[in-house]
Amino acid sequence: MELKIGVGYGENLNDAKQALVAAAAAHEKVLPDPAPWAGVTNLLDSSVEMTLAAWTASDDYWQTRADVFQ
């Protein structure tokens, strides 16, 4: 799955990255290999775009995506 998250320019990007990866890794349906990844992928007008990439079985994709996105 790939989730795009906007983070304010004044926020700590390392904390945001750690929080995104931890949220994905904590979900039982997210696969451990390859490990979840997060990083800055775009600089927008009002926020920094971070992308979270995590892998899950196809049958679990939509529910897991919704759970992690919350």
PDB file of N, CA and C in Angstrom:
ATOM      1  N   MET A   1       0.847  -1.164   0.000  1.00  0.00           N
ATOM      2  CA  MET A   1       0.000   0.000   0.000  1.00  0.00           C
ATOM      3  C   MET A   1       0.887   1.219   0.000  1.00  0.00           C
ATOM      4  N   GLU A   2       0.364   2.302  -0.487  1.00  0.00           N
ATOM      5  CA  GLU A   2       1.088   3.560  -0.497  1.00  0.00           C
ATOM      6  C   GLU A   2       0.140   4.640   0.014  1.00  0.00           C
ATOM      7  N   LEU A   3       0.516   5.274   1.107  1.00  0.00           N
ATOM      8  CA  LEU A   3      -0.298   6.334   1.697  1.00  0.00           C
ATOM      9  C   LEU A   3       0.472   7.633   1.644  1.00  0.00           C
ATOM     10  N   LYS A   4      -0.163   8.674   1.178  1.00  0.00           N
ATOM     11  CA  LYS A   4       0.429  10.008   1.128  1.00  0.00           C
ATOM     12  C   LYS A   4      -0.135  10.801   2.302  1.00  0.00           C
ATOM     13  N   ILE A   5       0.760  11.366   3.102  1.00  0.00           N
ATOM     14  CA  ILE A   5       0.375  12.091   4.307  1.00  0.00           C
ATOM     15  C   ILE A   5       1.010  13.473   4.260  1.00  0.00           C
ATOM     16  N   GLY A   6       0.225  14.506   4.535  1.00  0.00           N
ATOM     17  CA  GLY A   6       0.759  15.864   4.616  1.00  0.00           C
ATOM     18  C   GLY A   6       1.223  16.172   6.031  1.00  0.00           C
ATOM     19  N   VAL A   7       2.436  16.684   6.162  1.00  0.00           N
ATOM     20  CA  VAL A   7       3.011  17.043   7.450  1.00  0.00           C
ATOM     21  C   VAL A   7       3.376  18.524   7.395  1.00  0.00           C
ATOM     22  N   GLY A   8       3.027  19.261   8.441  1.00  0.00           N
ATOM     23  CA  GLY A   8       3.315  20.689   8.468  1.00  0.00           C
ATOM     24  C   GLY A   8       4.807  20.977   8.409  1.00  0.00           C
ATOM     25  N   TYR A   9       5.165  22.096   7.788  1.00  0.00           N
ATOM     26  CA  TYR A   9       6.566  22.454   7.640  1.00  0.00           C
ATOM     27  C   TYR A   9       7.283  22.625   8.978  1.00  0.00           C
ATOM     28  N   GLY A  10       6.581  22.975  10.036  1.00  0.00           N
ATOM     29  CA  GLY A  10       7.204  23.173  11.330  1.00  0.00           C
ATOM     30  C   GLY A  10       7.361  21.902  12.148  1.00  0.00           C
ATOM     31  N   GLU A  11       6.858  20.795  11.648  1.00  0.00           N
ATOM     32  CA  GLU A  11       6.871  19.538  12.407  1.00  0.00           C
ATOM     33  C   GLU A  11       8.205  18.802  12.233  1.00  0.00           C
ATOM     34  N   ASN A  12       8.491  17.917  13.171  1.00  0.00           N
ATOM     35  CA  ASN A  12       9.698  17.107  13.122  1.00  0.00           C
ATOM     36  C   ASN A  12       9.473  15.945  12.158  1.00  0.00           C
ATOM     37  N   LEU A  13      10.151  15.967  11.030  1.00  0.00           N
ATOM     38  CA  LEU A  13       9.933  14.949   9.998  1.00  0.00           C
ATOM     39  C   LEU A  13      10.433  13.572  10.422  1.00  0.00           C
ATOM     40  N   ASN A  14      11.471  13.532  11.237  1.00  0.00           N
ATOM     41  CA  ASN A  14      11.943  12.233  11.734  1.00  0.00           C
ATOM     42  C   ASN A  14      10.905  11.585  12.634  1.00  0.00           C
ATOM     43  N   ASP A  15      10.249  12.395  13.491  1.00  0.00           N
ATOM     44  CA  ASP A  15       9.183  11.860  14.345  1.00  0.00           C
ATOM     45  C   ASP A  15       8.019  11.363  13.498  1.00  0.00           C
ATOM     46  N   ALA A  16       7.665  12.121  12.464  1.00  0.00           N
ATOM     47  CA  ALA A  16       6.565  11.723  11.587  1.00  0.00           C
ATOM     48  C   ALA A  16       6.895  10.412  10.874  1.00  0.00           C
ATOM     49  N   LYS A  17       8.121  10.308  10.387  1.00  0.00           N
ATOM     50  CA  LYS A  17       8.549   9.086   9.707  1.00  0.00           C
ATOM     51  C   LYS A  17       8.468   7.890  10.649  1.00  0.00           C
ATOM     52  N   GLN A  18       8.972   8.046  11.849  1.00  0.00           N
ATOM     53  CA  GLN A  18       8.948   6.957  12.830  1.00  0.00           C
ATOM     54  C   GLN A  18       7.514   6.564  13.182  1.00  0.00           C
ATOM     55  N   ALA A  19       6.636   7.555  13.322  1.00  0.00           N
ATOM     56  CA  ALA A  19       5.238   7.268  13.660  1.00  0.00           C
ATOM     57  C   ALA A  19       4.547   6.507  12.534  1.00  0.00           C
ATOM     58  N   LEU A  20       4.793   6.888  11.296  1.00  0.00           N
ATOM     59  CA  LEU A  20       4.175   6.202  10.159  1.00  0.00           C
ATOM     60  C   LEU A  20       4.652   4.753  10.062  1.00  0.00           C
ATOM     61  N   VAL A  21       5.952   4.554  10.168  1.00  0.00           N
ATOM     62  CA  VAL A  21       6.494   3.197  10.077  1.00  0.00           C
ATOM     63  C   VAL A  21       5.992   2.343  11.242  1.00  0.00           C
ATOM     64  N   ALA A  22       5.947   2.930  12.428  1.00  0.00           N
ATOM     65  CA  ALA A  22       5.482   2.182  13.607  1.00  0.00           C
ATOM     66  C   ALA A  22       4.013   1.792  13.461  1.00  0.00           C
ATOM     67  N   ALA A  23       3.188   2.694  12.936  1.00  0.00           N
ATOM     68  CA  ALA A  23       1.764   2.399  12.755  1.00  0.00           C
ATOM     69  C   ALA A  23       1.574   1.221  11.798  1.00  0.00           C
ATOM     70  N   ALA A  24       2.342   1.223  10.717  1.00  0.00           N
ATOM     71  CA  ALA A  24       2.221   0.121   9.762  1.00  0.00           C
ATOM     72  C   ALA A  24       2.769  -1.176  10.352  1.00  0.00           C
ATOM     73  N   ALA A  25       3.935  -1.112  10.966  1.00  0.00           N
ATOM     74  CA  ALA A  25       4.582  -2.311  11.500  1.00  0.00           C
ATOM     75  C   ALA A  25       3.757  -2.958  12.616  1.00  0.00           C
ATOM     76  N   ALA A  26       2.983  -2.160  13.325  1.00  0.00           N
ATOM     77  CA  ALA A  26       2.174  -2.684  14.433  1.00  0.00           C
ATOM     78  C   ALA A  26       0.945  -3.455  13.964  1.00  0.00           C
ATOM     79  N   HIS A  27       0.550  -3.266  12.726  1.00  0.00           N
ATOM     80  CA  HIS A  27      -0.651  -3.939  12.215  1.00  0.00           C
ATOM     81  C   HIS A  27      -0.312  -5.386  11.857  1.00  0.00           C
ATOM     82  N   GLU A  28      -1.116  -6.297  12.327  1.00  0.00           N
ATOM     83  CA  GLU A  28      -0.838  -7.725  12.137  1.00  0.00           C
ATOM     84  C   GLU A  28      -0.873  -8.178  10.682  1.00  0.00           C
ATOM     85  N   LYS A  29      -1.552  -7.441   9.817  1.00  0.00           N
ATOM     86  CA  LYS A  29      -1.670  -7.841   8.412  1.00  0.00           C
ATOM     87  C   LYS A  29      -0.586  -7.235   7.524  1.00  0.00           C
ATOM     88  N   VAL A  30       0.218  -6.316   8.066  1.00  0.00           N
ATOM     89  CA  VAL A  30       1.325  -5.746   7.296  1.00  0.00           C
ATOM     90  C   VAL A  30       2.487  -6.730   7.338  1.00  0.00           C
ATOM     91  N   LEU A  31       3.016  -7.036   6.174  1.00  0.00           N
ATOM     92  CA  LEU A  31       4.100  -8.005   6.071  1.00  0.00           C
ATOM     93  C   LEU A  31       5.410  -7.413   6.596  1.00  0.00           C
ATOM     94  N   PRO A  32       6.206  -8.223   7.287  1.00  0.00           N
ATOM     95  CA  PRO A  32       7.470  -7.719   7.817  1.00  0.00           C
ATOM     96  C   PRO A  32       8.576  -7.596   6.763  1.00  0.00           C
ATOM     97  N   ASP A  33       8.406  -8.290   5.640  1.00  0.00           N
ATOM     98  CA  ASP A  33       9.430  -8.252   4.598  1.00  0.00           C
ATOM     99  C   ASP A  33       8.771  -8.097   3.240  1.00  0.00           C
ATOM    100  N   PRO A  34       9.006  -7.014   2.547  1.00  0.00           N
ATOM    101  CA  PRO A  34       9.888  -5.928   2.933  1.00  0.00           C
ATOM    102  C   PRO A  34       9.277  -5.081   4.053  1.00  0.00           C
ATOM    103  N   ALA A  35      10.140  -4.519   4.859  1.00  0.00           N
ATOM    104  CA  ALA A  35       9.692  -3.712   5.997  1.00  0.00           C
ATOM    105  C   ALA A  35       8.998  -2.434   5.521  1.00  0.00           C
ATOM    106  N   PRO A  36       8.045  -1.926   6.310  1.00  0.00           N
ATOM    107  CA  PRO A  36       7.419  -0.647   5.966  1.00  0.00           C
ATOM    108  C   PRO A  36       8.480   0.448   5.830  1.00  0.00           C
ATOM    109  N   TRP A  37       8.229   1.368   4.936  1.00  0.00           N
ATOM    110  CA  TRP A  37       9.149   2.466   4.659  1.00  0.00           C
ATOM    111  C   TRP A  37       8.360   3.770   4.630  1.00  0.00           C
ATOM    112  N   ALA A  38       8.953   4.838   5.105  1.00  0.00           N
ATOM    113  CA  ALA A  38       8.345   6.171   4.996  1.00  0.00           C
ATOM    114  C   ALA A  38       9.444   7.177   4.717  1.00  0.00           C
ATOM    115  N   GLY A  39       9.089   8.205   3.969  1.00  0.00           N
ATOM    116  CA  GLY A  39      10.042   9.262   3.666  1.00  0.00           C
ATOM    117  C   GLY A  39       9.364  10.422   2.985  1.00  0.00           C
ATOM    118  N   VAL A  40      10.090  11.526   2.876  1.00  0.00           N
ATOM    119  CA  VAL A  40       9.592  12.721   2.196  1.00  0.00           C
ATOM    120  C   VAL A  40       9.595  12.456   0.696  1.00  0.00           C
ATOM    121  N   THR A  41       8.460  12.735   0.060  1.00  0.00           N
ATOM    122  CA  THR A  41       8.364  12.501  -1.376  1.00  0.00           C
ATOM    123  C   THR A  41       7.971  13.732  -2.174  1.00  0.00           C
ATOM    124  N   ASN A  42       7.603  14.818  -1.475  1.00  0.00           N
ATOM    125  CA  ASN A  42       7.238  16.031  -2.207  1.00  0.00           C
ATOM    126  C   ASN A  42       7.181  17.208  -1.240  1.00  0.00           C
ATOM    127  N   LEU A  43       7.499  18.387  -1.750  1.00  0.00           N
ATOM    128  CA  LEU A  43       7.346  19.616  -0.991  1.00  0.00           C
ATOM    129  C   LEU A  43       6.194  20.391  -1.609  1.00  0.00           C
ATOM    130  N   LEU A  44       5.099  20.491  -0.877  1.00  0.00           N
ATOM    131  CA  LEU A  44       3.890  21.147  -1.372  1.00  0.00           C
ATOM    132  C   LEU A  44       3.813  22.568  -0.849  1.00  0.00           C
ATOM    133  N   ASP A  45       2.828  23.329  -1.294  1.00  0.00           N
ATOM    134  CA  ASP A  45       2.685  24.717  -0.870  1.00  0.00           C
ATOM    135  C   ASP A  45       2.521  24.861   0.636  1.00  0.00           C
ATOM    136  N   SER A  46       1.705  24.008   1.234  1.00  0.00           N
ATOM    137  CA  SER A  46       1.400  24.185   2.659  1.00  0.00           C
ATOM    138  C   SER A  46       1.825  23.020   3.538  1.00  0.00           C
ATOM    139  N   SER A  47       2.469  22.014   2.961  1.00  0.00           N
ATOM    140  CA  SER A  47       2.905  20.874   3.765  1.00  0.00           C
ATOM    141  C   SER A  47       4.000  20.099   3.045  1.00  0.00           C
ATOM    142  N   VAL A  48       4.649  19.250   3.813  1.00  0.00           N
ATOM    143  CA  VAL A  48       5.622  18.313   3.276  1.00  0.00           C
ATOM    144  C   VAL A  48       4.883  16.993   3.082  1.00  0.00           C
ATOM    145  N   GLU A  49       4.944  16.443   1.894  1.00  0.00           N
ATOM    146  CA  GLU A  49       4.284  15.164   1.632  1.00  0.00           C
ATOM    147  C   GLU A  49       5.224  14.026   2.015  1.00  0.00           C
ATOM    148  N   MET A  50       4.711  13.156   2.878  1.00  0.00           N
ATOM    149  CA  MET A  50       5.439  11.940   3.222  1.00  0.00           C
ATOM    150  C   MET A  50       4.647  10.766   2.677  1.00  0.00           C
ATOM    151  N   THR A  51       5.366   9.776   2.224  1.00  0.00           N
ATOM    152  CA  THR A  51       4.736   8.569   1.707  1.00  0.00           C
ATOM    153  C   THR A  51       5.102   7.408   2.611  1.00  0.00           C
ATOM    154  N   LEU A  52       4.092   6.634   2.964  1.00  0.00           N
ATOM    155  CA  LEU A  52       4.285   5.393   3.700  1.00  0.00           C
ATOM    156  C   LEU A  52       4.041   4.253   2.721  1.00  0.00           C
ATOM    157  N   ALA A  53       5.017   3.373   2.613  1.00  0.00           N
ATOM    158  CA  ALA A  53       4.871   2.174   1.784  1.00  0.00           C
ATOM    159  C   ALA A  53       4.938   0.961   2.692  1.00  0.00           C
ATOM    160  N   ALA A  54       3.946   0.104   2.575  1.00  0.00           N
ATOM    161  CA  ALA A  54       3.901  -1.126   3.358  1.00  0.00           C
ATOM    162  C   ALA A  54       3.223  -2.192   2.506  1.00  0.00           C
ATOM    163  N   TRP A  55       3.540  -3.428   2.797  1.00  0.00           N
ATOM    164  CA  TRP A  55       3.032  -4.523   1.982  1.00  0.00           C
ATOM    165  C   TRP A  55       2.137  -5.434   2.808  1.00  0.00           C
ATOM    166  N   THR A  56       1.108  -5.938   2.128  1.00  0.00           N
ATOM    167  CA  THR A  56       0.147  -6.835   2.747  1.00  0.00           C
ATOM    168  C   THR A  56      -0.354  -7.813   1.680  1.00  0.00           C
ATOM    169  N   ALA A  57      -0.959  -8.869   2.097  1.00  0.00           N
ATOM    170  CA  ALA A  57      -1.565  -9.801   1.133  1.00  0.00           C
ATOM    171  C   ALA A  57      -2.700  -9.087   0.397  1.00  0.00           C
ATOM    172  N   SER A  58      -2.914  -9.447  -0.837  1.00  0.00           N
ATOM    173  CA  SER A  58      -3.942  -8.788  -1.654  1.00  0.00           C
ATOM    174  C   SER A  58      -5.318  -8.802  -0.991  1.00  0.00           C
ATOM    175  N   ASP A  59      -5.687  -9.924  -0.403  1.00  0.00           N
ATOM    176  CA  ASP A  59      -7.003 -10.039   0.231  1.00  0.00           C
ATOM    177  C   ASP A  59      -7.164  -9.121   1.441  1.00  0.00           C
ATOM    178  N   ASP A  60      -6.064  -8.731   2.045  1.00  0.00           N
ATOM    179  CA  ASP A  60      -6.101  -7.886   3.245  1.00  0.00           C
ATOM    180  C   ASP A  60      -5.891  -6.406   2.943  1.00  0.00           C
ATOM    181  N   TYR A  61      -5.638  -6.076   1.692  1.00  0.00           N
ATOM    182  CA  TYR A  61      -5.202  -4.724   1.320  1.00  0.00           C
ATOM    183  C   TYR A  61      -6.130  -3.610   1.818  1.00  0.00           C
ATOM    184  N   TRP A  62      -7.377  -3.608   1.429  1.00  0.00           N
ATOM    185  CA  TRP A  62      -8.258  -2.462   1.696  1.00  0.00           C
ATOM    186  C   TRP A  62      -8.509  -2.242   3.179  1.00  0.00           C
ATOM    187  N   GLN A  63      -8.765  -3.299   3.921  1.00  0.00           N
ATOM    188  CA  GLN A  63      -9.018  -3.118   5.351  1.00  0.00           C
ATOM    189  C   GLN A  63      -7.748  -2.684   6.081  1.00  0.00           C
ATOM    190  N   THR A  64      -6.631  -3.277   5.714  1.00  0.00           N
ATOM    191  CA  THR A  64      -5.372  -2.902   6.354  1.00  0.00           C
ATOM    192  C   THR A  64      -5.021  -1.457   6.043  1.00  0.00           C
ATOM    193  N   ARG A  65      -5.221  -1.045   4.806  1.00  0.00           N
ATOM    194  CA  ARG A  65      -4.965   0.350   4.410  1.00  0.00           C
ATOM    195  C   ARG A  65      -5.821   1.297   5.248  1.00  0.00           C
ATOM    196  N   ALA A  66      -7.081   0.989   5.375  1.00  0.00           N
ATOM    197  CA  ALA A  66      -7.985   1.833   6.163  1.00  0.00           C
ATOM    198  C   ALA A  66      -7.562   1.866   7.632  1.00  0.00           C
ATOM    199  N   ASP A  67      -7.175   0.728   8.170  1.00  0.00           N
ATOM    200  CA  ASP A  67      -6.757   0.659   9.575  1.00  0.00           C
ATOM    201  C   ASP A  67      -5.495   1.493   9.817  1.00  0.00           C
ATOM    202  N   VAL A  68      -4.510   1.365   8.952  1.00  0.00           N
ATOM    203  CA  VAL A  68      -3.250   2.094   9.128  1.00  0.00           C
ATOM    204  C   VAL A  68      -3.467   3.587   8.913  1.00  0.00           C
ATOM    205  N   PHE A  69      -4.357   3.948   8.013  1.00  0.00           N
ATOM    206  CA  PHE A  69      -4.605   5.365   7.676  1.00  0.00           C
ATOM    207  C   PHE A  69      -5.278   6.101   8.822  1.00  0.00           C
ATOM    208  N   GLN A  70      -5.946   5.394   9.714  1.00  0.00           N
ATOM    209  CA  GLN A  70      -6.653   6.049  10.807  1.00  0.00           C
ATOM    210  C   GLN A  70      -5.693   6.682  11.721  1.00  0.00           C
TER     211      GLN A  70
END
